[in-house]
Amino acid sequence: MNQKNNLIVGIIIALVVAASYNVDANPIEFVKGLPNLAIIAEEMTQIDPELFGTAFWSMLETIQMAFIGTIVGVAISLPLSMFAARNLNSKYVYAPVRAILAAIRTFPSILWAILFVIMVGLGPFAGVLAIIMYTVGFVTKLQYEVIETIDADPMDAVNSIGVSKWQLIRYVVLPESAPHLISQLLYMFDYNVRQTSILGLVGAGGIGFYIINYIKFFEYGKAAVFMIVVLIAVLIIDWVSVKIRDKYIIKSQHGMEVTTK
Amino acid sequence: MVITQTTNPSSFSIISTKKIIQMNEVWTSYDSKSYVLKGINLSIDKGTIYSIVGQSGSGKSTLLKLMNGLMTRSKGTIKIDYQTPNMNDKKFKSMMHKIGYIPQSLGLIKNISVLENTLIGALPRLGKIQSLFKMFPEKEIQEAKKILKLVGLLGKEKRKIYMLSGGEKRRVAIARALMQKPTILLADEIVSELDHVTAREIMNLIVDAQKRMNLTAIMVHHDMQLALEYSNRVAVIKAGEKILEIGVEGDKIVDFQTGDLTTQEIMEMYTGESKK
Ligand SMILES: Nc1ncnc2c1ncn2[C@@H]1O[C@H](COP(=O)(O)OP(=O)(O)OP(=O)(O)O)[C@@H](O)[C@H]1O
Ligand SMILES: [Mg+2]
């Protein structure tokens, strides 16, 4: 048993070393590069306060893009997940739906953004579409996994009444999976704000456009302003979603809510 | 699936009442390796209470699930009001609207209210649009409230299921089943974990509904005493076989039929059961 574990650890370490060699990952280069970081850090301290206004508005655009993308994406995911759940459909329905979803998930959002920039042109709309695609790919998967773990007892009980499949979804599947859905929505929004912040790299709108351009022209001080705004925004969103989660999800799952309306 | 019709000389006397449930040499299994029920024969009169008792794991819950089509038999014939249970059959599905089922685990939906859980029993009477938007007709809501009052949950309609006690949850499951306006009620150990007073309260409720609606109730019990007290007939299941069936009238046993076991074996089992 122990021998076997040692062997596995040994193999993993060997693989990491071999792969590092293949991709030229050299720790010495990293140490040599550290002084460069100091230069960037120093330049970053010379921030340009006049840019905070622009940064604020572009952050707002980023958040709006993420918001639309998340809501629309989740709205598409919800019905889609009903077709992908194995406990609600025959193989001929869920297998193709899952295959399409897997294909959607193979692209990171930045690739979707490039694709949509080609399709609809530069600007935030392409970014929104990319976020929608990414959200659909992931939330549908999360959601059908939740649906598949729904307690079989209420499903059986309601099925035994001879209700239609739509009634089963409306009265058992949705209420039983709703708390998870809210939690996924929050998580996805949080994640999408971060993602949208870099979509500007390929011209798909958002604050990333400024960051990449200032970095390109070595204006680290200006880029820093935008990065600080992203940091603050992400922290605020994180904090708010923790609050929402505490209030609506954790309590309702543990039955701590004692208000009787 | 092959249906083998074994002409077993039934030990039941033919009387004029309608046999609403009939099982003939029914075998079933979960894993196709071993049988959970082995050659069950039974026949239930319309409008009576039929109880099933037996040790844990003997196959009681499985027997109930065969009656509403949640389980499929491997061999033998089952007729529920002259139809073979099959969830995919349209005709049987409309029959299921009238079979109230209270599973051992109750099967309530935790995150919605008592009233909404009760109204689920009315779903077969609702149109597509109505059920999509949860637009229950006022008539149904009044009916649900009436039933909730009957089961003693008045004033708790808006509570979520997780805010109820075990006994209250059971009452919700009963209310949901009654909301179906059932002709058959399948109740799986609905009073097993309750104190004697509450258990009798709930049993009286079922008896009351049975009299009012000419309901046929098939109930699984843990307690032989309670079964004898509240049934017309009691079947005893052991390791998937029906070993005994007792007919009761008032506090008299009027009919006593044994299966393959000897009287000695039955008495041992019976005394073991009544000690609980
Ligand atoms: N879903 C299942 N898959 C496989 N085996 C099962 C399943 N459900 C029940 N069984 C087995 O079938 C047998 C009968 O189970 P059943 O639930 O009918 O017993 P029961 O008489 O209702 O017991 P209890 O009094 O404990 O509720 C048991 O041996 C059990 O292990
Ligand atoms: Mg059981």
Coordinates of C-alpha atoms and ligand atoms in Angstrom, one line a residue:
Chain A
M1 CA 0.0 0.0 0.0
N2 CA 2.6 2.5 1.1
Q3 CA 5.0 1.2 -1.5
K4 CA 2.4 1.8 -4.1
N5 CA 1.7 5.3 -3.0
N6 CA 5.5 6.1 -3.1
L7 CA 5.6 4.8 -6.6
I8 CA 2.7 7.0 -7.7
V9 CA 4.2 10.1 -6.1
G10 CA 7.5 9.2 -7.8
I11 CA 5.9 8.9 -11.2
I12 CA 4.0 12.2 -10.8
I13 CA 7.2 14.0 -9.9
A14 CA 9.0 12.4 -12.9
L15 CA 6.2 13.5 -15.2
V16 CA 6.4 17.1 -13.9
V17 CA 10.1 17.3 -14.6
A18 CA 9.8 15.7 -18.0
A19 CA 7.0 18.0 -19.0
S20 CA 8.9 21.1 -17.7
Y21 CA 11.8 20.1 -19.9
N22 CA 9.4 19.9 -22.9
V23 CA 7.9 23.3 -22.3
D24 CA 11.1 25.0 -21.4
A25 CA 9.9 25.7 -17.9
N26 CA 13.2 26.7 -16.3
P27 CA 13.2 27.9 -12.7
I28 CA 16.5 29.7 -13.3
E29 CA 14.9 31.9 -15.9
F30 CA 12.2 32.7 -13.4
V31 CA 14.7 33.9 -10.8
K32 CA 16.6 35.9 -13.4
G33 CA 13.3 37.5 -14.4
L34 CA 12.4 38.7 -10.9
P35 CA 14.2 42.1 -11.2
N36 CA 11.9 42.9 -14.2
L37 CA 8.9 42.4 -12.0
A38 CA 10.4 45.0 -9.6
I39 CA 10.6 47.5 -12.5
I40 CA 7.0 46.9 -13.4
A41 CA 5.9 47.1 -9.8
E42 CA 7.7 50.4 -9.4
E43 CA 6.1 51.9 -12.5
M44 CA 2.8 50.7 -11.3
T45 CA 3.0 52.8 -8.2
Q46 CA 3.0 55.8 -10.4
I47 CA -0.7 55.6 -11.0
D48 CA -2.6 58.2 -13.0
P49 CA -5.6 59.2 -10.8
E50 CA -7.3 61.0 -13.7
L51 CA -8.0 57.7 -15.3
F52 CA -10.2 56.5 -12.5
G53 CA -13.4 57.9 -14.1
T54 CA -12.8 56.0 -17.4
A55 CA -11.9 52.9 -15.4
F56 CA -15.1 53.1 -13.5
W57 CA -17.3 53.4 -16.6
S58 CA -15.5 50.6 -18.4
M59 CA -15.8 48.4 -15.3
L60 CA -19.5 49.2 -15.3
E61 CA -19.7 48.1 -18.9
T62 CA -17.9 44.9 -18.0
I63 CA -20.3 44.1 -15.2
Q64 CA -23.3 44.8 -17.4
M65 CA -21.9 42.4 -20.0
A66 CA -21.3 39.8 -17.4
F67 CA -24.8 40.3 -16.0
I68 CA -26.6 40.0 -19.4
G69 CA -24.4 37.0 -20.3
T70 CA -25.1 35.2 -17.0
I71 CA -28.8 35.8 -16.9
V72 CA -29.4 34.9 -20.6
G73 CA -27.0 32.0 -20.3
V74 CA -28.7 30.5 -17.2
A75 CA -32.1 31.1 -18.9
I76 CA -31.0 29.0 -21.8
S77 CA -29.3 26.4 -19.6
L78 CA -32.4 25.7 -17.5
P79 CA -34.6 24.1 -20.2
L80 CA -31.5 22.5 -21.8
S81 CA -30.6 20.8 -18.6
M82 CA -34.0 19.1 -18.5
F83 CA -33.2 17.4 -21.8
A84 CA -29.7 16.4 -20.7
A85 CA -30.7 14.8 -17.4
R86 CA -30.6 11.0 -17.5
N87 CA -33.4 10.5 -15.0
L88 CA -35.9 12.5 -17.2
N89 CA -35.1 11.4 -20.7
S90 CA -34.3 8.5 -22.9
K91 CA -30.8 8.0 -24.2
Y92 CA -31.8 9.3 -27.6
V93 CA -32.6 12.7 -26.1
Y94 CA -29.9 13.2 -23.5
A95 CA -26.9 11.7 -25.4
P96 CA -27.0 14.2 -28.4
V97 CA -27.7 17.2 -26.0
R98 CA -24.7 16.2 -23.9
A99 CA -22.5 15.8 -26.9
I100 CA -23.3 19.4 -28.0
L101 CA -22.7 20.7 -24.6
A102 CA -19.4 19.0 -24.3
A103 CA -18.4 20.6 -27.6
I104 CA -19.4 24.0 -26.3
R105 CA -17.4 23.6 -23.2
T106 CA -14.2 22.7 -25.1
F107 CA -13.8 26.4 -26.1
P108 CA -12.6 28.8 -23.4
S109 CA -14.6 32.1 -23.5
I110 CA -11.8 34.0 -25.2
L111 CA -12.0 31.7 -28.2
W112 CA -15.8 32.2 -28.3
A113 CA -15.1 35.9 -28.2
I114 CA -12.8 35.8 -31.2
L115 CA -15.4 33.8 -33.1
F116 CA -18.2 36.3 -32.3
V117 CA -15.9 39.3 -33.1
I118 CA -15.6 37.8 -36.5
M119 CA -19.4 37.3 -36.7
V120 CA -20.8 40.5 -35.2
G121 CA -17.8 42.8 -35.2
L122 CA -15.7 44.4 -32.5
G123 CA -17.4 45.5 -29.3
P124 CA -19.2 44.4 -26.2
F125 CA -22.0 42.5 -28.0
A126 CA -19.4 39.9 -29.2
G127 CA -18.3 39.6 -25.6
V128 CA -21.8 39.1 -24.3
L129 CA -22.4 36.3 -26.8
A130 CA -19.1 34.7 -25.7
I131 CA -20.2 34.8 -22.1
I132 CA -23.6 33.4 -22.9
M133 CA -22.0 30.4 -24.7
Y134 CA -19.6 29.8 -21.9
T135 CA -22.4 30.0 -19.3
V136 CA -24.6 27.7 -21.2
G137 CA -21.9 25.1 -21.5
F138 CA -21.1 25.1 -17.8
V139 CA -24.4 25.9 -16.0
T140 CA -26.2 23.2 -18.0
K141 CA -23.7 20.6 -16.9
L142 CA -23.9 21.7 -13.3
Q143 CA -27.7 21.8 -13.4
Y144 CA -28.2 18.4 -15.0
E145 CA -25.9 16.9 -12.4
V146 CA -28.1 18.5 -9.7
I147 CA -31.3 17.2 -11.4
E148 CA -29.8 13.7 -11.5
T149 CA -29.1 13.7 -7.8
I150 CA -32.7 14.8 -6.9
D151 CA -34.2 12.5 -4.3
A152 CA -36.0 9.7 -6.1
D153 CA -38.7 9.5 -3.5
P154 CA -40.7 12.7 -4.3
M155 CA -40.2 11.9 -8.0
D156 CA -41.7 8.4 -7.5
A157 CA -44.5 9.8 -5.3
V158 CA -45.6 12.4 -7.8
N159 CA -45.0 10.1 -10.8
S160 CA -47.3 7.6 -9.2
I161 CA -50.2 10.1 -9.5
G162 CA -49.8 9.8 -13.2
V163 CA -48.8 13.4 -13.9
S164 CA -47.3 14.5 -17.2
K165 CA -43.6 15.0 -17.5
W166 CA -44.0 18.8 -17.6
Q167 CA -45.9 18.7 -14.4
L168 CA -43.2 16.6 -12.9
I169 CA -40.6 19.1 -13.9
R170 CA -42.6 22.1 -12.7
Y171 CA -43.6 20.6 -9.4
V172 CA -40.7 18.4 -8.4
V173 CA -37.6 19.0 -10.4
L174 CA -37.7 22.8 -10.3
P175 CA -38.4 23.3 -6.6
E176 CA -36.0 20.6 -5.6
S177 CA -33.2 22.0 -7.7
A178 CA -33.9 25.8 -7.2
P179 CA -31.5 26.5 -4.3
H180 CA -28.7 25.1 -6.4
L181 CA -29.7 27.2 -9.3
I182 CA -29.5 30.4 -7.3
S183 CA -26.1 29.4 -6.1
Q184 CA -24.9 28.6 -9.6
L185 CA -26.2 31.9 -10.8
L186 CA -24.2 33.8 -8.2
Y187 CA -21.1 31.7 -8.8
M188 CA -21.3 32.2 -12.6
F189 CA -21.8 35.9 -12.3
D190 CA -18.8 36.3 -10.1
Y191 CA -16.8 34.2 -12.5
N192 CA -18.1 35.9 -15.6
V193 CA -17.1 39.4 -14.3
R194 CA -13.5 38.1 -14.1
Q195 CA -13.8 36.5 -17.5
T196 CA -15.3 39.6 -19.1
S197 CA -12.5 41.7 -17.8
I198 CA -10.1 39.9 -20.2
L199 CA -12.3 39.7 -23.3
G200 CA -11.1 43.2 -24.3
L201 CA -7.9 41.5 -25.3
V202 CA -9.6 40.4 -28.5
G203 CA -11.7 43.5 -28.9
A204 CA -14.9 42.1 -27.4
G205 CA -15.6 45.0 -25.1
G206 CA -15.0 45.5 -21.4
I207 CA -12.2 46.9 -19.3
G208 CA -9.6 44.5 -20.6
F209 CA -9.3 46.6 -23.7
Y210 CA -7.7 49.4 -21.7
I211 CA -5.5 47.1 -19.7
I212 CA -4.0 45.3 -22.7
N213 CA -3.4 48.5 -24.6
Y214 CA -1.6 50.3 -21.7
I215 CA 0.5 47.3 -21.1
K216 CA 1.4 47.1 -24.8
F217 CA 2.7 50.6 -24.6
F218 CA 4.5 50.0 -21.4
E219 CA 2.3 52.4 -19.5
Y220 CA 2.1 50.3 -16.4
G221 CA 1.0 53.1 -14.2
K222 CA -2.2 53.6 -16.3
A223 CA -2.9 49.9 -16.6
A224 CA -2.6 49.7 -12.8
V225 CA -5.5 52.1 -12.3
F226 CA -7.7 49.7 -14.3
M227 CA -6.4 46.7 -12.5
I228 CA -7.2 48.3 -9.1
V229 CA -10.7 49.0 -10.2
V230 CA -11.2 45.3 -11.3
L231 CA -9.8 44.2 -8.0
I232 CA -12.2 46.3 -6.0
A233 CA -15.2 45.4 -8.1
V234 CA -14.4 41.7 -7.8
L235 CA -14.0 41.9 -4.1
I236 CA -17.3 43.8 -3.7
I237 CA -19.1 41.2 -5.9
D238 CA -17.6 38.4 -3.9
W239 CA -18.7 39.9 -0.7
V240 CA -22.2 40.6 -1.9
S241 CA -22.7 37.1 -3.2
V242 CA -21.5 35.6 0.1
K243 CA -24.2 37.7 1.8
I244 CA -26.9 36.6 -0.7
R245 CA -25.9 32.9 -0.4
D246 CA -26.0 33.1 3.4
K247 CA -29.4 34.7 3.4
Y248 CA -31.2 32.7 0.8
I249 CA -29.5 29.4 0.3
I250 CA -27.8 28.1 3.4
K251 CA -30.7 29.0 5.6
S252 CA -33.4 27.5 3.4
Q253 CA -31.4 24.3 3.1
H254 CA -30.9 23.9 6.8
G255 CA -34.5 24.9 7.6
M256 CA -33.3 27.8 9.7
E257 CA -35.9 30.2 8.3
V258 CA -38.5 30.5 11.0
T259 CA -40.7 33.3 9.6
T260 CA -44.2 32.1 9.0
K261 CA -45.9 34.6 6.7
Chain B
M1 CA -42.5 -10.0 -21.0
V2 CA -44.3 -13.3 -20.8
I3 CA -47.3 -13.4 -18.6
T4 CA -47.9 -16.9 -17.3
Q5 CA -51.4 -17.5 -16.1
T6 CA -51.4 -20.1 -13.5
T7 CA -54.8 -21.3 -12.6
N8 CA -54.4 -21.6 -9.0
P9 CA -57.5 -22.8 -7.1
S10 CA -58.0 -19.7 -5.1
S11 CA -58.9 -20.2 -1.5
F12 CA -61.2 -17.2 -1.6
S13 CA -64.9 -17.8 -1.8
I14 CA -66.5 -15.9 -4.6
I15 CA -68.8 -13.3 -3.2
S16 CA -70.7 -10.6 -5.0
T17 CA -68.3 -7.7 -4.1
K18 CA -66.0 -6.5 -6.8
K19 CA -62.4 -7.6 -6.6
I20 CA -60.5 -4.4 -7.2
I21 CA -57.0 -5.8 -6.9
Q22 CA -56.0 -9.3 -7.9
M23 CA -52.6 -10.9 -8.0
N24 CA -51.9 -14.3 -9.3
E25 CA -48.5 -16.0 -8.7
V26 CA -46.6 -12.8 -8.8
W27 CA -42.9 -12.8 -8.7
T28 CA -40.6 -9.8 -8.9
S29 CA -37.0 -8.8 -8.4
Y30 CA -34.9 -5.7 -8.4
D31 CA -31.7 -7.2 -9.9
S32 CA -32.9 -10.2 -11.9
K33 CA -30.7 -12.3 -9.6
S34 CA -33.0 -13.1 -6.7
Y35 CA -36.7 -12.7 -6.2
V36 CA -38.0 -10.3 -3.6
L37 CA -41.6 -11.5 -3.9
K38 CA -42.3 -15.1 -4.6
G39 CA -45.6 -16.3 -5.9
I40 CA -47.9 -13.9 -4.3
N41 CA -51.6 -14.5 -4.6
L42 CA -54.1 -12.1 -3.3
S43 CA -57.4 -10.6 -4.0
I44 CA -58.9 -7.5 -2.4
D45 CA -62.5 -6.5 -2.2
K46 CA -63.6 -3.0 -3.2
G47 CA -64.2 -0.7 -0.3
T48 CA -62.3 -2.7 2.3
I49 CA -59.1 -2.2 4.3
Y50 CA -56.4 -4.8 3.5
S51 CA -53.3 -4.7 5.7
I52 CA -49.9 -6.2 5.0
V53 CA -47.5 -7.0 7.9
G54 CA -44.2 -8.7 8.0
Q55 CA -40.6 -8.2 9.1
S56 CA -38.3 -5.6 7.7
G57 CA -37.1 -6.5 4.3
S58 CA -39.9 -9.1 3.7
G59 CA -41.1 -7.2 0.6
K60 CA -44.1 -5.2 1.9
S61 CA -43.1 -1.9 0.2
T62 CA -42.3 -3.7 -3.0
L63 CA -45.8 -5.3 -3.0
L64 CA -47.4 -1.8 -2.8
K65 CA -45.2 -0.5 -5.6
L66 CA -46.4 -3.3 -7.8
M67 CA -50.0 -2.1 -7.4
N68 CA -49.4 1.4 -8.8
G69 CA -46.9 0.5 -11.5
L70 CA -43.8 1.9 -9.8
M71 CA -42.4 -1.7 -10.0
T72 CA -42.9 -4.2 -12.7
R73 CA -43.5 -7.9 -12.0
S74 CA -41.3 -10.6 -13.5
K75 CA -43.9 -13.3 -13.6
G76 CA -47.6 -13.6 -12.9
T77 CA -50.6 -11.4 -13.4
I78 CA -51.7 -8.3 -11.6
K79 CA -55.0 -6.7 -12.2
I80 CA -56.0 -3.3 -10.7
D81 CA -59.6 -2.8 -11.6
Y82 CA -59.1 -5.3 -14.4
Q83 CA -56.1 -3.4 -15.8
T84 CA -52.5 -4.4 -15.7
P85 CA -50.3 -1.8 -14.1
N86 CA -48.0 -0.1 -16.6
M87 CA -46.8 3.5 -16.2
N88 CA -46.4 3.9 -20.0
D89 CA -49.9 2.9 -20.8
K90 CA -52.2 5.8 -21.2
K91 CA -55.2 3.9 -19.9
F92 CA -53.5 2.9 -16.8
K93 CA -52.1 6.4 -16.3
S94 CA -55.6 7.7 -16.0
M95 CA -56.2 5.0 -13.4
M96 CA -53.1 6.2 -11.5
H97 CA -54.8 9.5 -11.0
K98 CA -57.2 7.7 -8.7
I99 CA -54.6 5.6 -6.8
G100 CA -53.3 7.6 -3.8
Y101 CA -49.9 6.5 -2.7
I102 CA -48.2 7.4 0.6
P103 CA -44.6 6.1 0.3
Q104 CA -42.7 5.0 3.4
S105 CA -40.4 8.0 2.9
L106 CA -43.5 10.2 2.2
G107 CA -42.0 11.7 -0.9
L108 CA -42.9 15.3 -0.1
I109 CA -41.2 18.3 -1.8
K110 CA -39.2 20.0 0.9
N111 CA -38.9 23.5 -0.4
I112 CA -42.6 24.2 -1.1
S113 CA -45.5 24.8 1.2
V114 CA -47.9 22.4 2.8
L115 CA -50.7 23.7 0.6
E116 CA -48.7 23.4 -2.6
N117 CA -47.7 19.8 -1.7
T118 CA -51.4 19.0 -1.1
L119 CA -52.4 20.6 -4.4
I120 CA -50.1 18.3 -6.3
G121 CA -52.8 15.7 -5.8
A122 CA -55.0 17.8 -8.0
L123 CA -52.6 18.0 -10.9
P124 CA -54.3 15.4 -13.1
R125 CA -57.4 17.7 -13.1
L126 CA -55.4 20.7 -14.3
G127 CA -54.8 21.9 -17.8
K128 CA -51.4 22.5 -19.3
I129 CA -51.3 26.3 -18.9
Q130 CA -52.9 26.1 -15.5
S131 CA -50.3 23.7 -14.2
L132 CA -47.4 25.6 -15.9
F133 CA -48.3 28.8 -14.0
K134 CA -49.5 27.1 -10.9
M135 CA -53.0 28.6 -11.4
F136 CA -55.1 26.3 -9.3
P137 CA -58.8 27.0 -9.5
E138 CA -60.3 28.4 -6.4
K139 CA -62.4 25.3 -6.1
E140 CA -59.3 23.1 -5.7
I141 CA -57.7 25.4 -3.2
Q142 CA -60.9 25.3 -1.1
E143 CA -60.9 21.5 -1.4
A144 CA -57.2 21.4 -0.3
K145 CA -57.9 23.6 2.7
K146 CA -60.9 21.4 3.6
I147 CA -58.7 18.3 3.5
L148 CA -55.9 20.0 5.5
K149 CA -58.5 20.9 8.1
L150 CA -59.6 17.2 8.1
V151 CA -56.0 16.0 8.7
G152 CA -55.5 18.7 11.4
L153 CA -53.1 21.0 9.6
L154 CA -55.3 24.0 9.6
G155 CA -53.3 27.2 10.0
K156 CA -50.1 25.5 8.8
E157 CA -50.9 25.7 5.0
K158 CA -48.1 28.1 4.3
R159 CA -45.3 26.3 6.2
K160 CA -42.5 24.8 4.2
I161 CA -42.2 21.0 4.7
Y162 CA -38.9 21.3 6.5
M163 CA -40.7 23.2 9.3
L164 CA -43.0 20.4 10.2
S165 CA -42.7 17.5 12.7
G166 CA -42.6 13.9 11.5
G167 CA -46.3 13.3 12.3
E168 CA -47.3 16.6 10.5
K169 CA -45.4 15.5 7.4
R170 CA -47.3 12.3 7.4
R171 CA -50.5 14.2 7.5
V172 CA -49.4 16.3 4.4
A173 CA -48.7 13.1 2.5
I174 CA -52.2 11.8 3.5
A175 CA -53.7 15.1 2.4
R176 CA -52.0 14.9 -1.0
A177 CA -53.3 11.4 -1.5
L178 CA -56.9 12.4 -0.5
M179 CA -56.7 15.4 -2.8
Q180 CA -56.5 12.9 -5.7
K181 CA -60.1 11.8 -4.7
P182 CA -58.8 8.3 -4.8
T183 CA -60.6 5.0 -5.2
I184 CA -57.6 3.1 -4.0
L185 CA -55.2 4.2 -1.3
L186 CA -51.8 2.6 -0.8
A187 CA -50.2 3.6 2.5
D188 CA -46.8 2.4 3.5
E189 CA -46.2 2.3 7.3
I190 CA -47.8 5.7 7.8
V191 CA -48.2 5.2 11.5
S192 CA -45.1 3.1 12.4
E193 CA -43.0 5.8 14.0
L194 CA -45.8 7.6 15.8
D195 CA -47.0 7.4 19.3
H196 CA -50.2 5.4 20.0
V197 CA -52.5 8.3 20.3
T198 CA -51.4 10.0 17.1
A199 CA -51.3 6.6 15.3
R200 CA -54.9 6.0 16.2
E201 CA -55.9 9.5 15.2
I202 CA -54.4 9.0 11.8
M203 CA -55.9 5.5 11.4
N204 CA -59.3 6.8 12.2
L205 CA -58.8 9.4 9.5
I206 CA -58.2 6.7 7.0
V207 CA -61.1 4.6 8.1
D208 CA -63.3 7.7 8.0
A209 CA -62.2 8.4 4.4
Q210 CA -62.6 4.8 3.5
K211 CA -66.3 4.9 4.7
R212 CA -67.0 8.3 3.1
M213 CA -65.5 7.7 -0.3
N214 CA -65.9 3.9 -0.5
L215 CA -62.2 3.7 -0.7
T216 CA -60.1 0.6 -0.9
A217 CA -57.1 1.0 1.4
I218 CA -54.1 -1.2 1.3
M219 CA -51.9 -0.5 4.3
V220 CA -48.5 -1.7 5.3
H221 CA -48.1 -2.0 9.1
H222 CA -45.4 -2.9 11.5
D223 CA -47.7 -3.6 14.3
M224 CA -49.9 -6.6 14.0
Q225 CA -52.2 -5.4 16.8
L226 CA -53.0 -2.2 14.9
A227 CA -53.4 -4.1 11.6
L228 CA -56.0 -6.4 13.2
E229 CA -57.8 -3.5 14.8
Y230 CA -58.2 -1.5 11.6
S231 CA -58.6 -4.0 8.7
N232 CA -61.0 -6.3 7.1
R233 CA -58.2 -8.6 6.1
V234 CA -54.5 -8.9 7.1
A235 CA -51.8 -10.6 5.1
V236 CA -48.5 -11.7 6.6
I237 CA -45.5 -11.7 4.4
K238 CA -42.3 -13.5 5.2
A239 CA -39.2 -13.4 3.0
G240 CA -41.3 -12.5 -0.1
E241 CA -44.0 -15.1 0.5
K242 CA -47.5 -14.7 1.8
I243 CA -47.6 -17.1 4.7
L244 CA -50.9 -16.2 6.2
E245 CA -54.1 -14.3 5.6
I246 CA -56.6 -13.4 8.3
G247 CA -60.1 -12.1 7.9
V248 CA -61.4 -9.9 10.7
E249 CA -64.8 -8.8 11.8
G250 CA -65.0 -6.5 14.8
D251 CA -62.6 -8.2 17.3
K252 CA -63.2 -11.7 15.9
I253 CA -61.0 -13.6 13.5
V254 CA -63.4 -15.1 11.0
D255 CA -61.1 -16.6 8.5
F256 CA -57.6 -18.0 8.8
Q257 CA -55.7 -19.2 5.8
T258 CA -52.1 -20.4 5.8
G259 CA -49.6 -20.7 3.0
D260 CA -46.8 -23.2 2.9
L261 CA -45.7 -22.8 6.5
T262 CA -46.8 -25.0 9.4
T263 CA -49.0 -23.6 12.1
Q264 CA -46.1 -23.9 14.5
E265 CA -43.8 -21.7 12.4
I266 CA -46.6 -19.2 12.0
M267 CA -47.3 -19.0 15.7
E268 CA -43.6 -18.4 16.4
M269 CA -43.6 -15.6 13.9
Y270 CA -46.8 -14.2 15.1
T271 CA -45.7 -14.0 18.7
G272 CA -42.4 -12.5 17.7
E273 CA -44.3 -9.8 15.7
S274 CA -46.8 -8.9 18.5
K275 CA -44.0 -8.3 21.0
K276 CA -42.8 -5.2 19.1
Ligands
LIG1 N1 -34.3 -0.4 -5.0 C1 -33.9 -1.6 -4.5 N2 -32.9 -2.2 -5.2 C2 -32.5 -3.5 -4.8 N3 -33.1 -4.1 -3.8 C3 -34.1 -3.6 -3.1 C4 -34.6 -2.3 -3.5 N4 -35.6 -1.9 -2.6 C5 -35.7 -3.0 -1.8 N5 -34.9 -4.0 -2.1 C6 -34.8 -5.3 -1.4 O1 -36.0 -5.9 -1.5 C7 -36.4 -6.6 -0.3 C8 -37.7 -6.1 0.1 O2 -37.7 -4.7 0.3 P1 -39.0 -3.9 0.8 O3 -38.6 -2.5 0.8 O4 -40.1 -4.3 0.0 O5 -39.1 -4.4 2.3 P2 -40.2 -4.0 3.4 O6 -40.9 -5.2 3.8 O7 -41.0 -2.8 3.0 O8 -39.2 -3.6 4.6 P3 -39.3 -2.5 5.7 O9 -40.3 -2.9 6.7 O10 -38.0 -2.4 6.2 O11 -39.8 -1.2 5.0 C9 -35.3 -6.2 0.7 O12 -34.4 -7.3 0.8 C10 -34.5 -5.1 0.1 O13 -33.2 -5.2 0.4
MG2 MG -41.1 -0.9 3.5

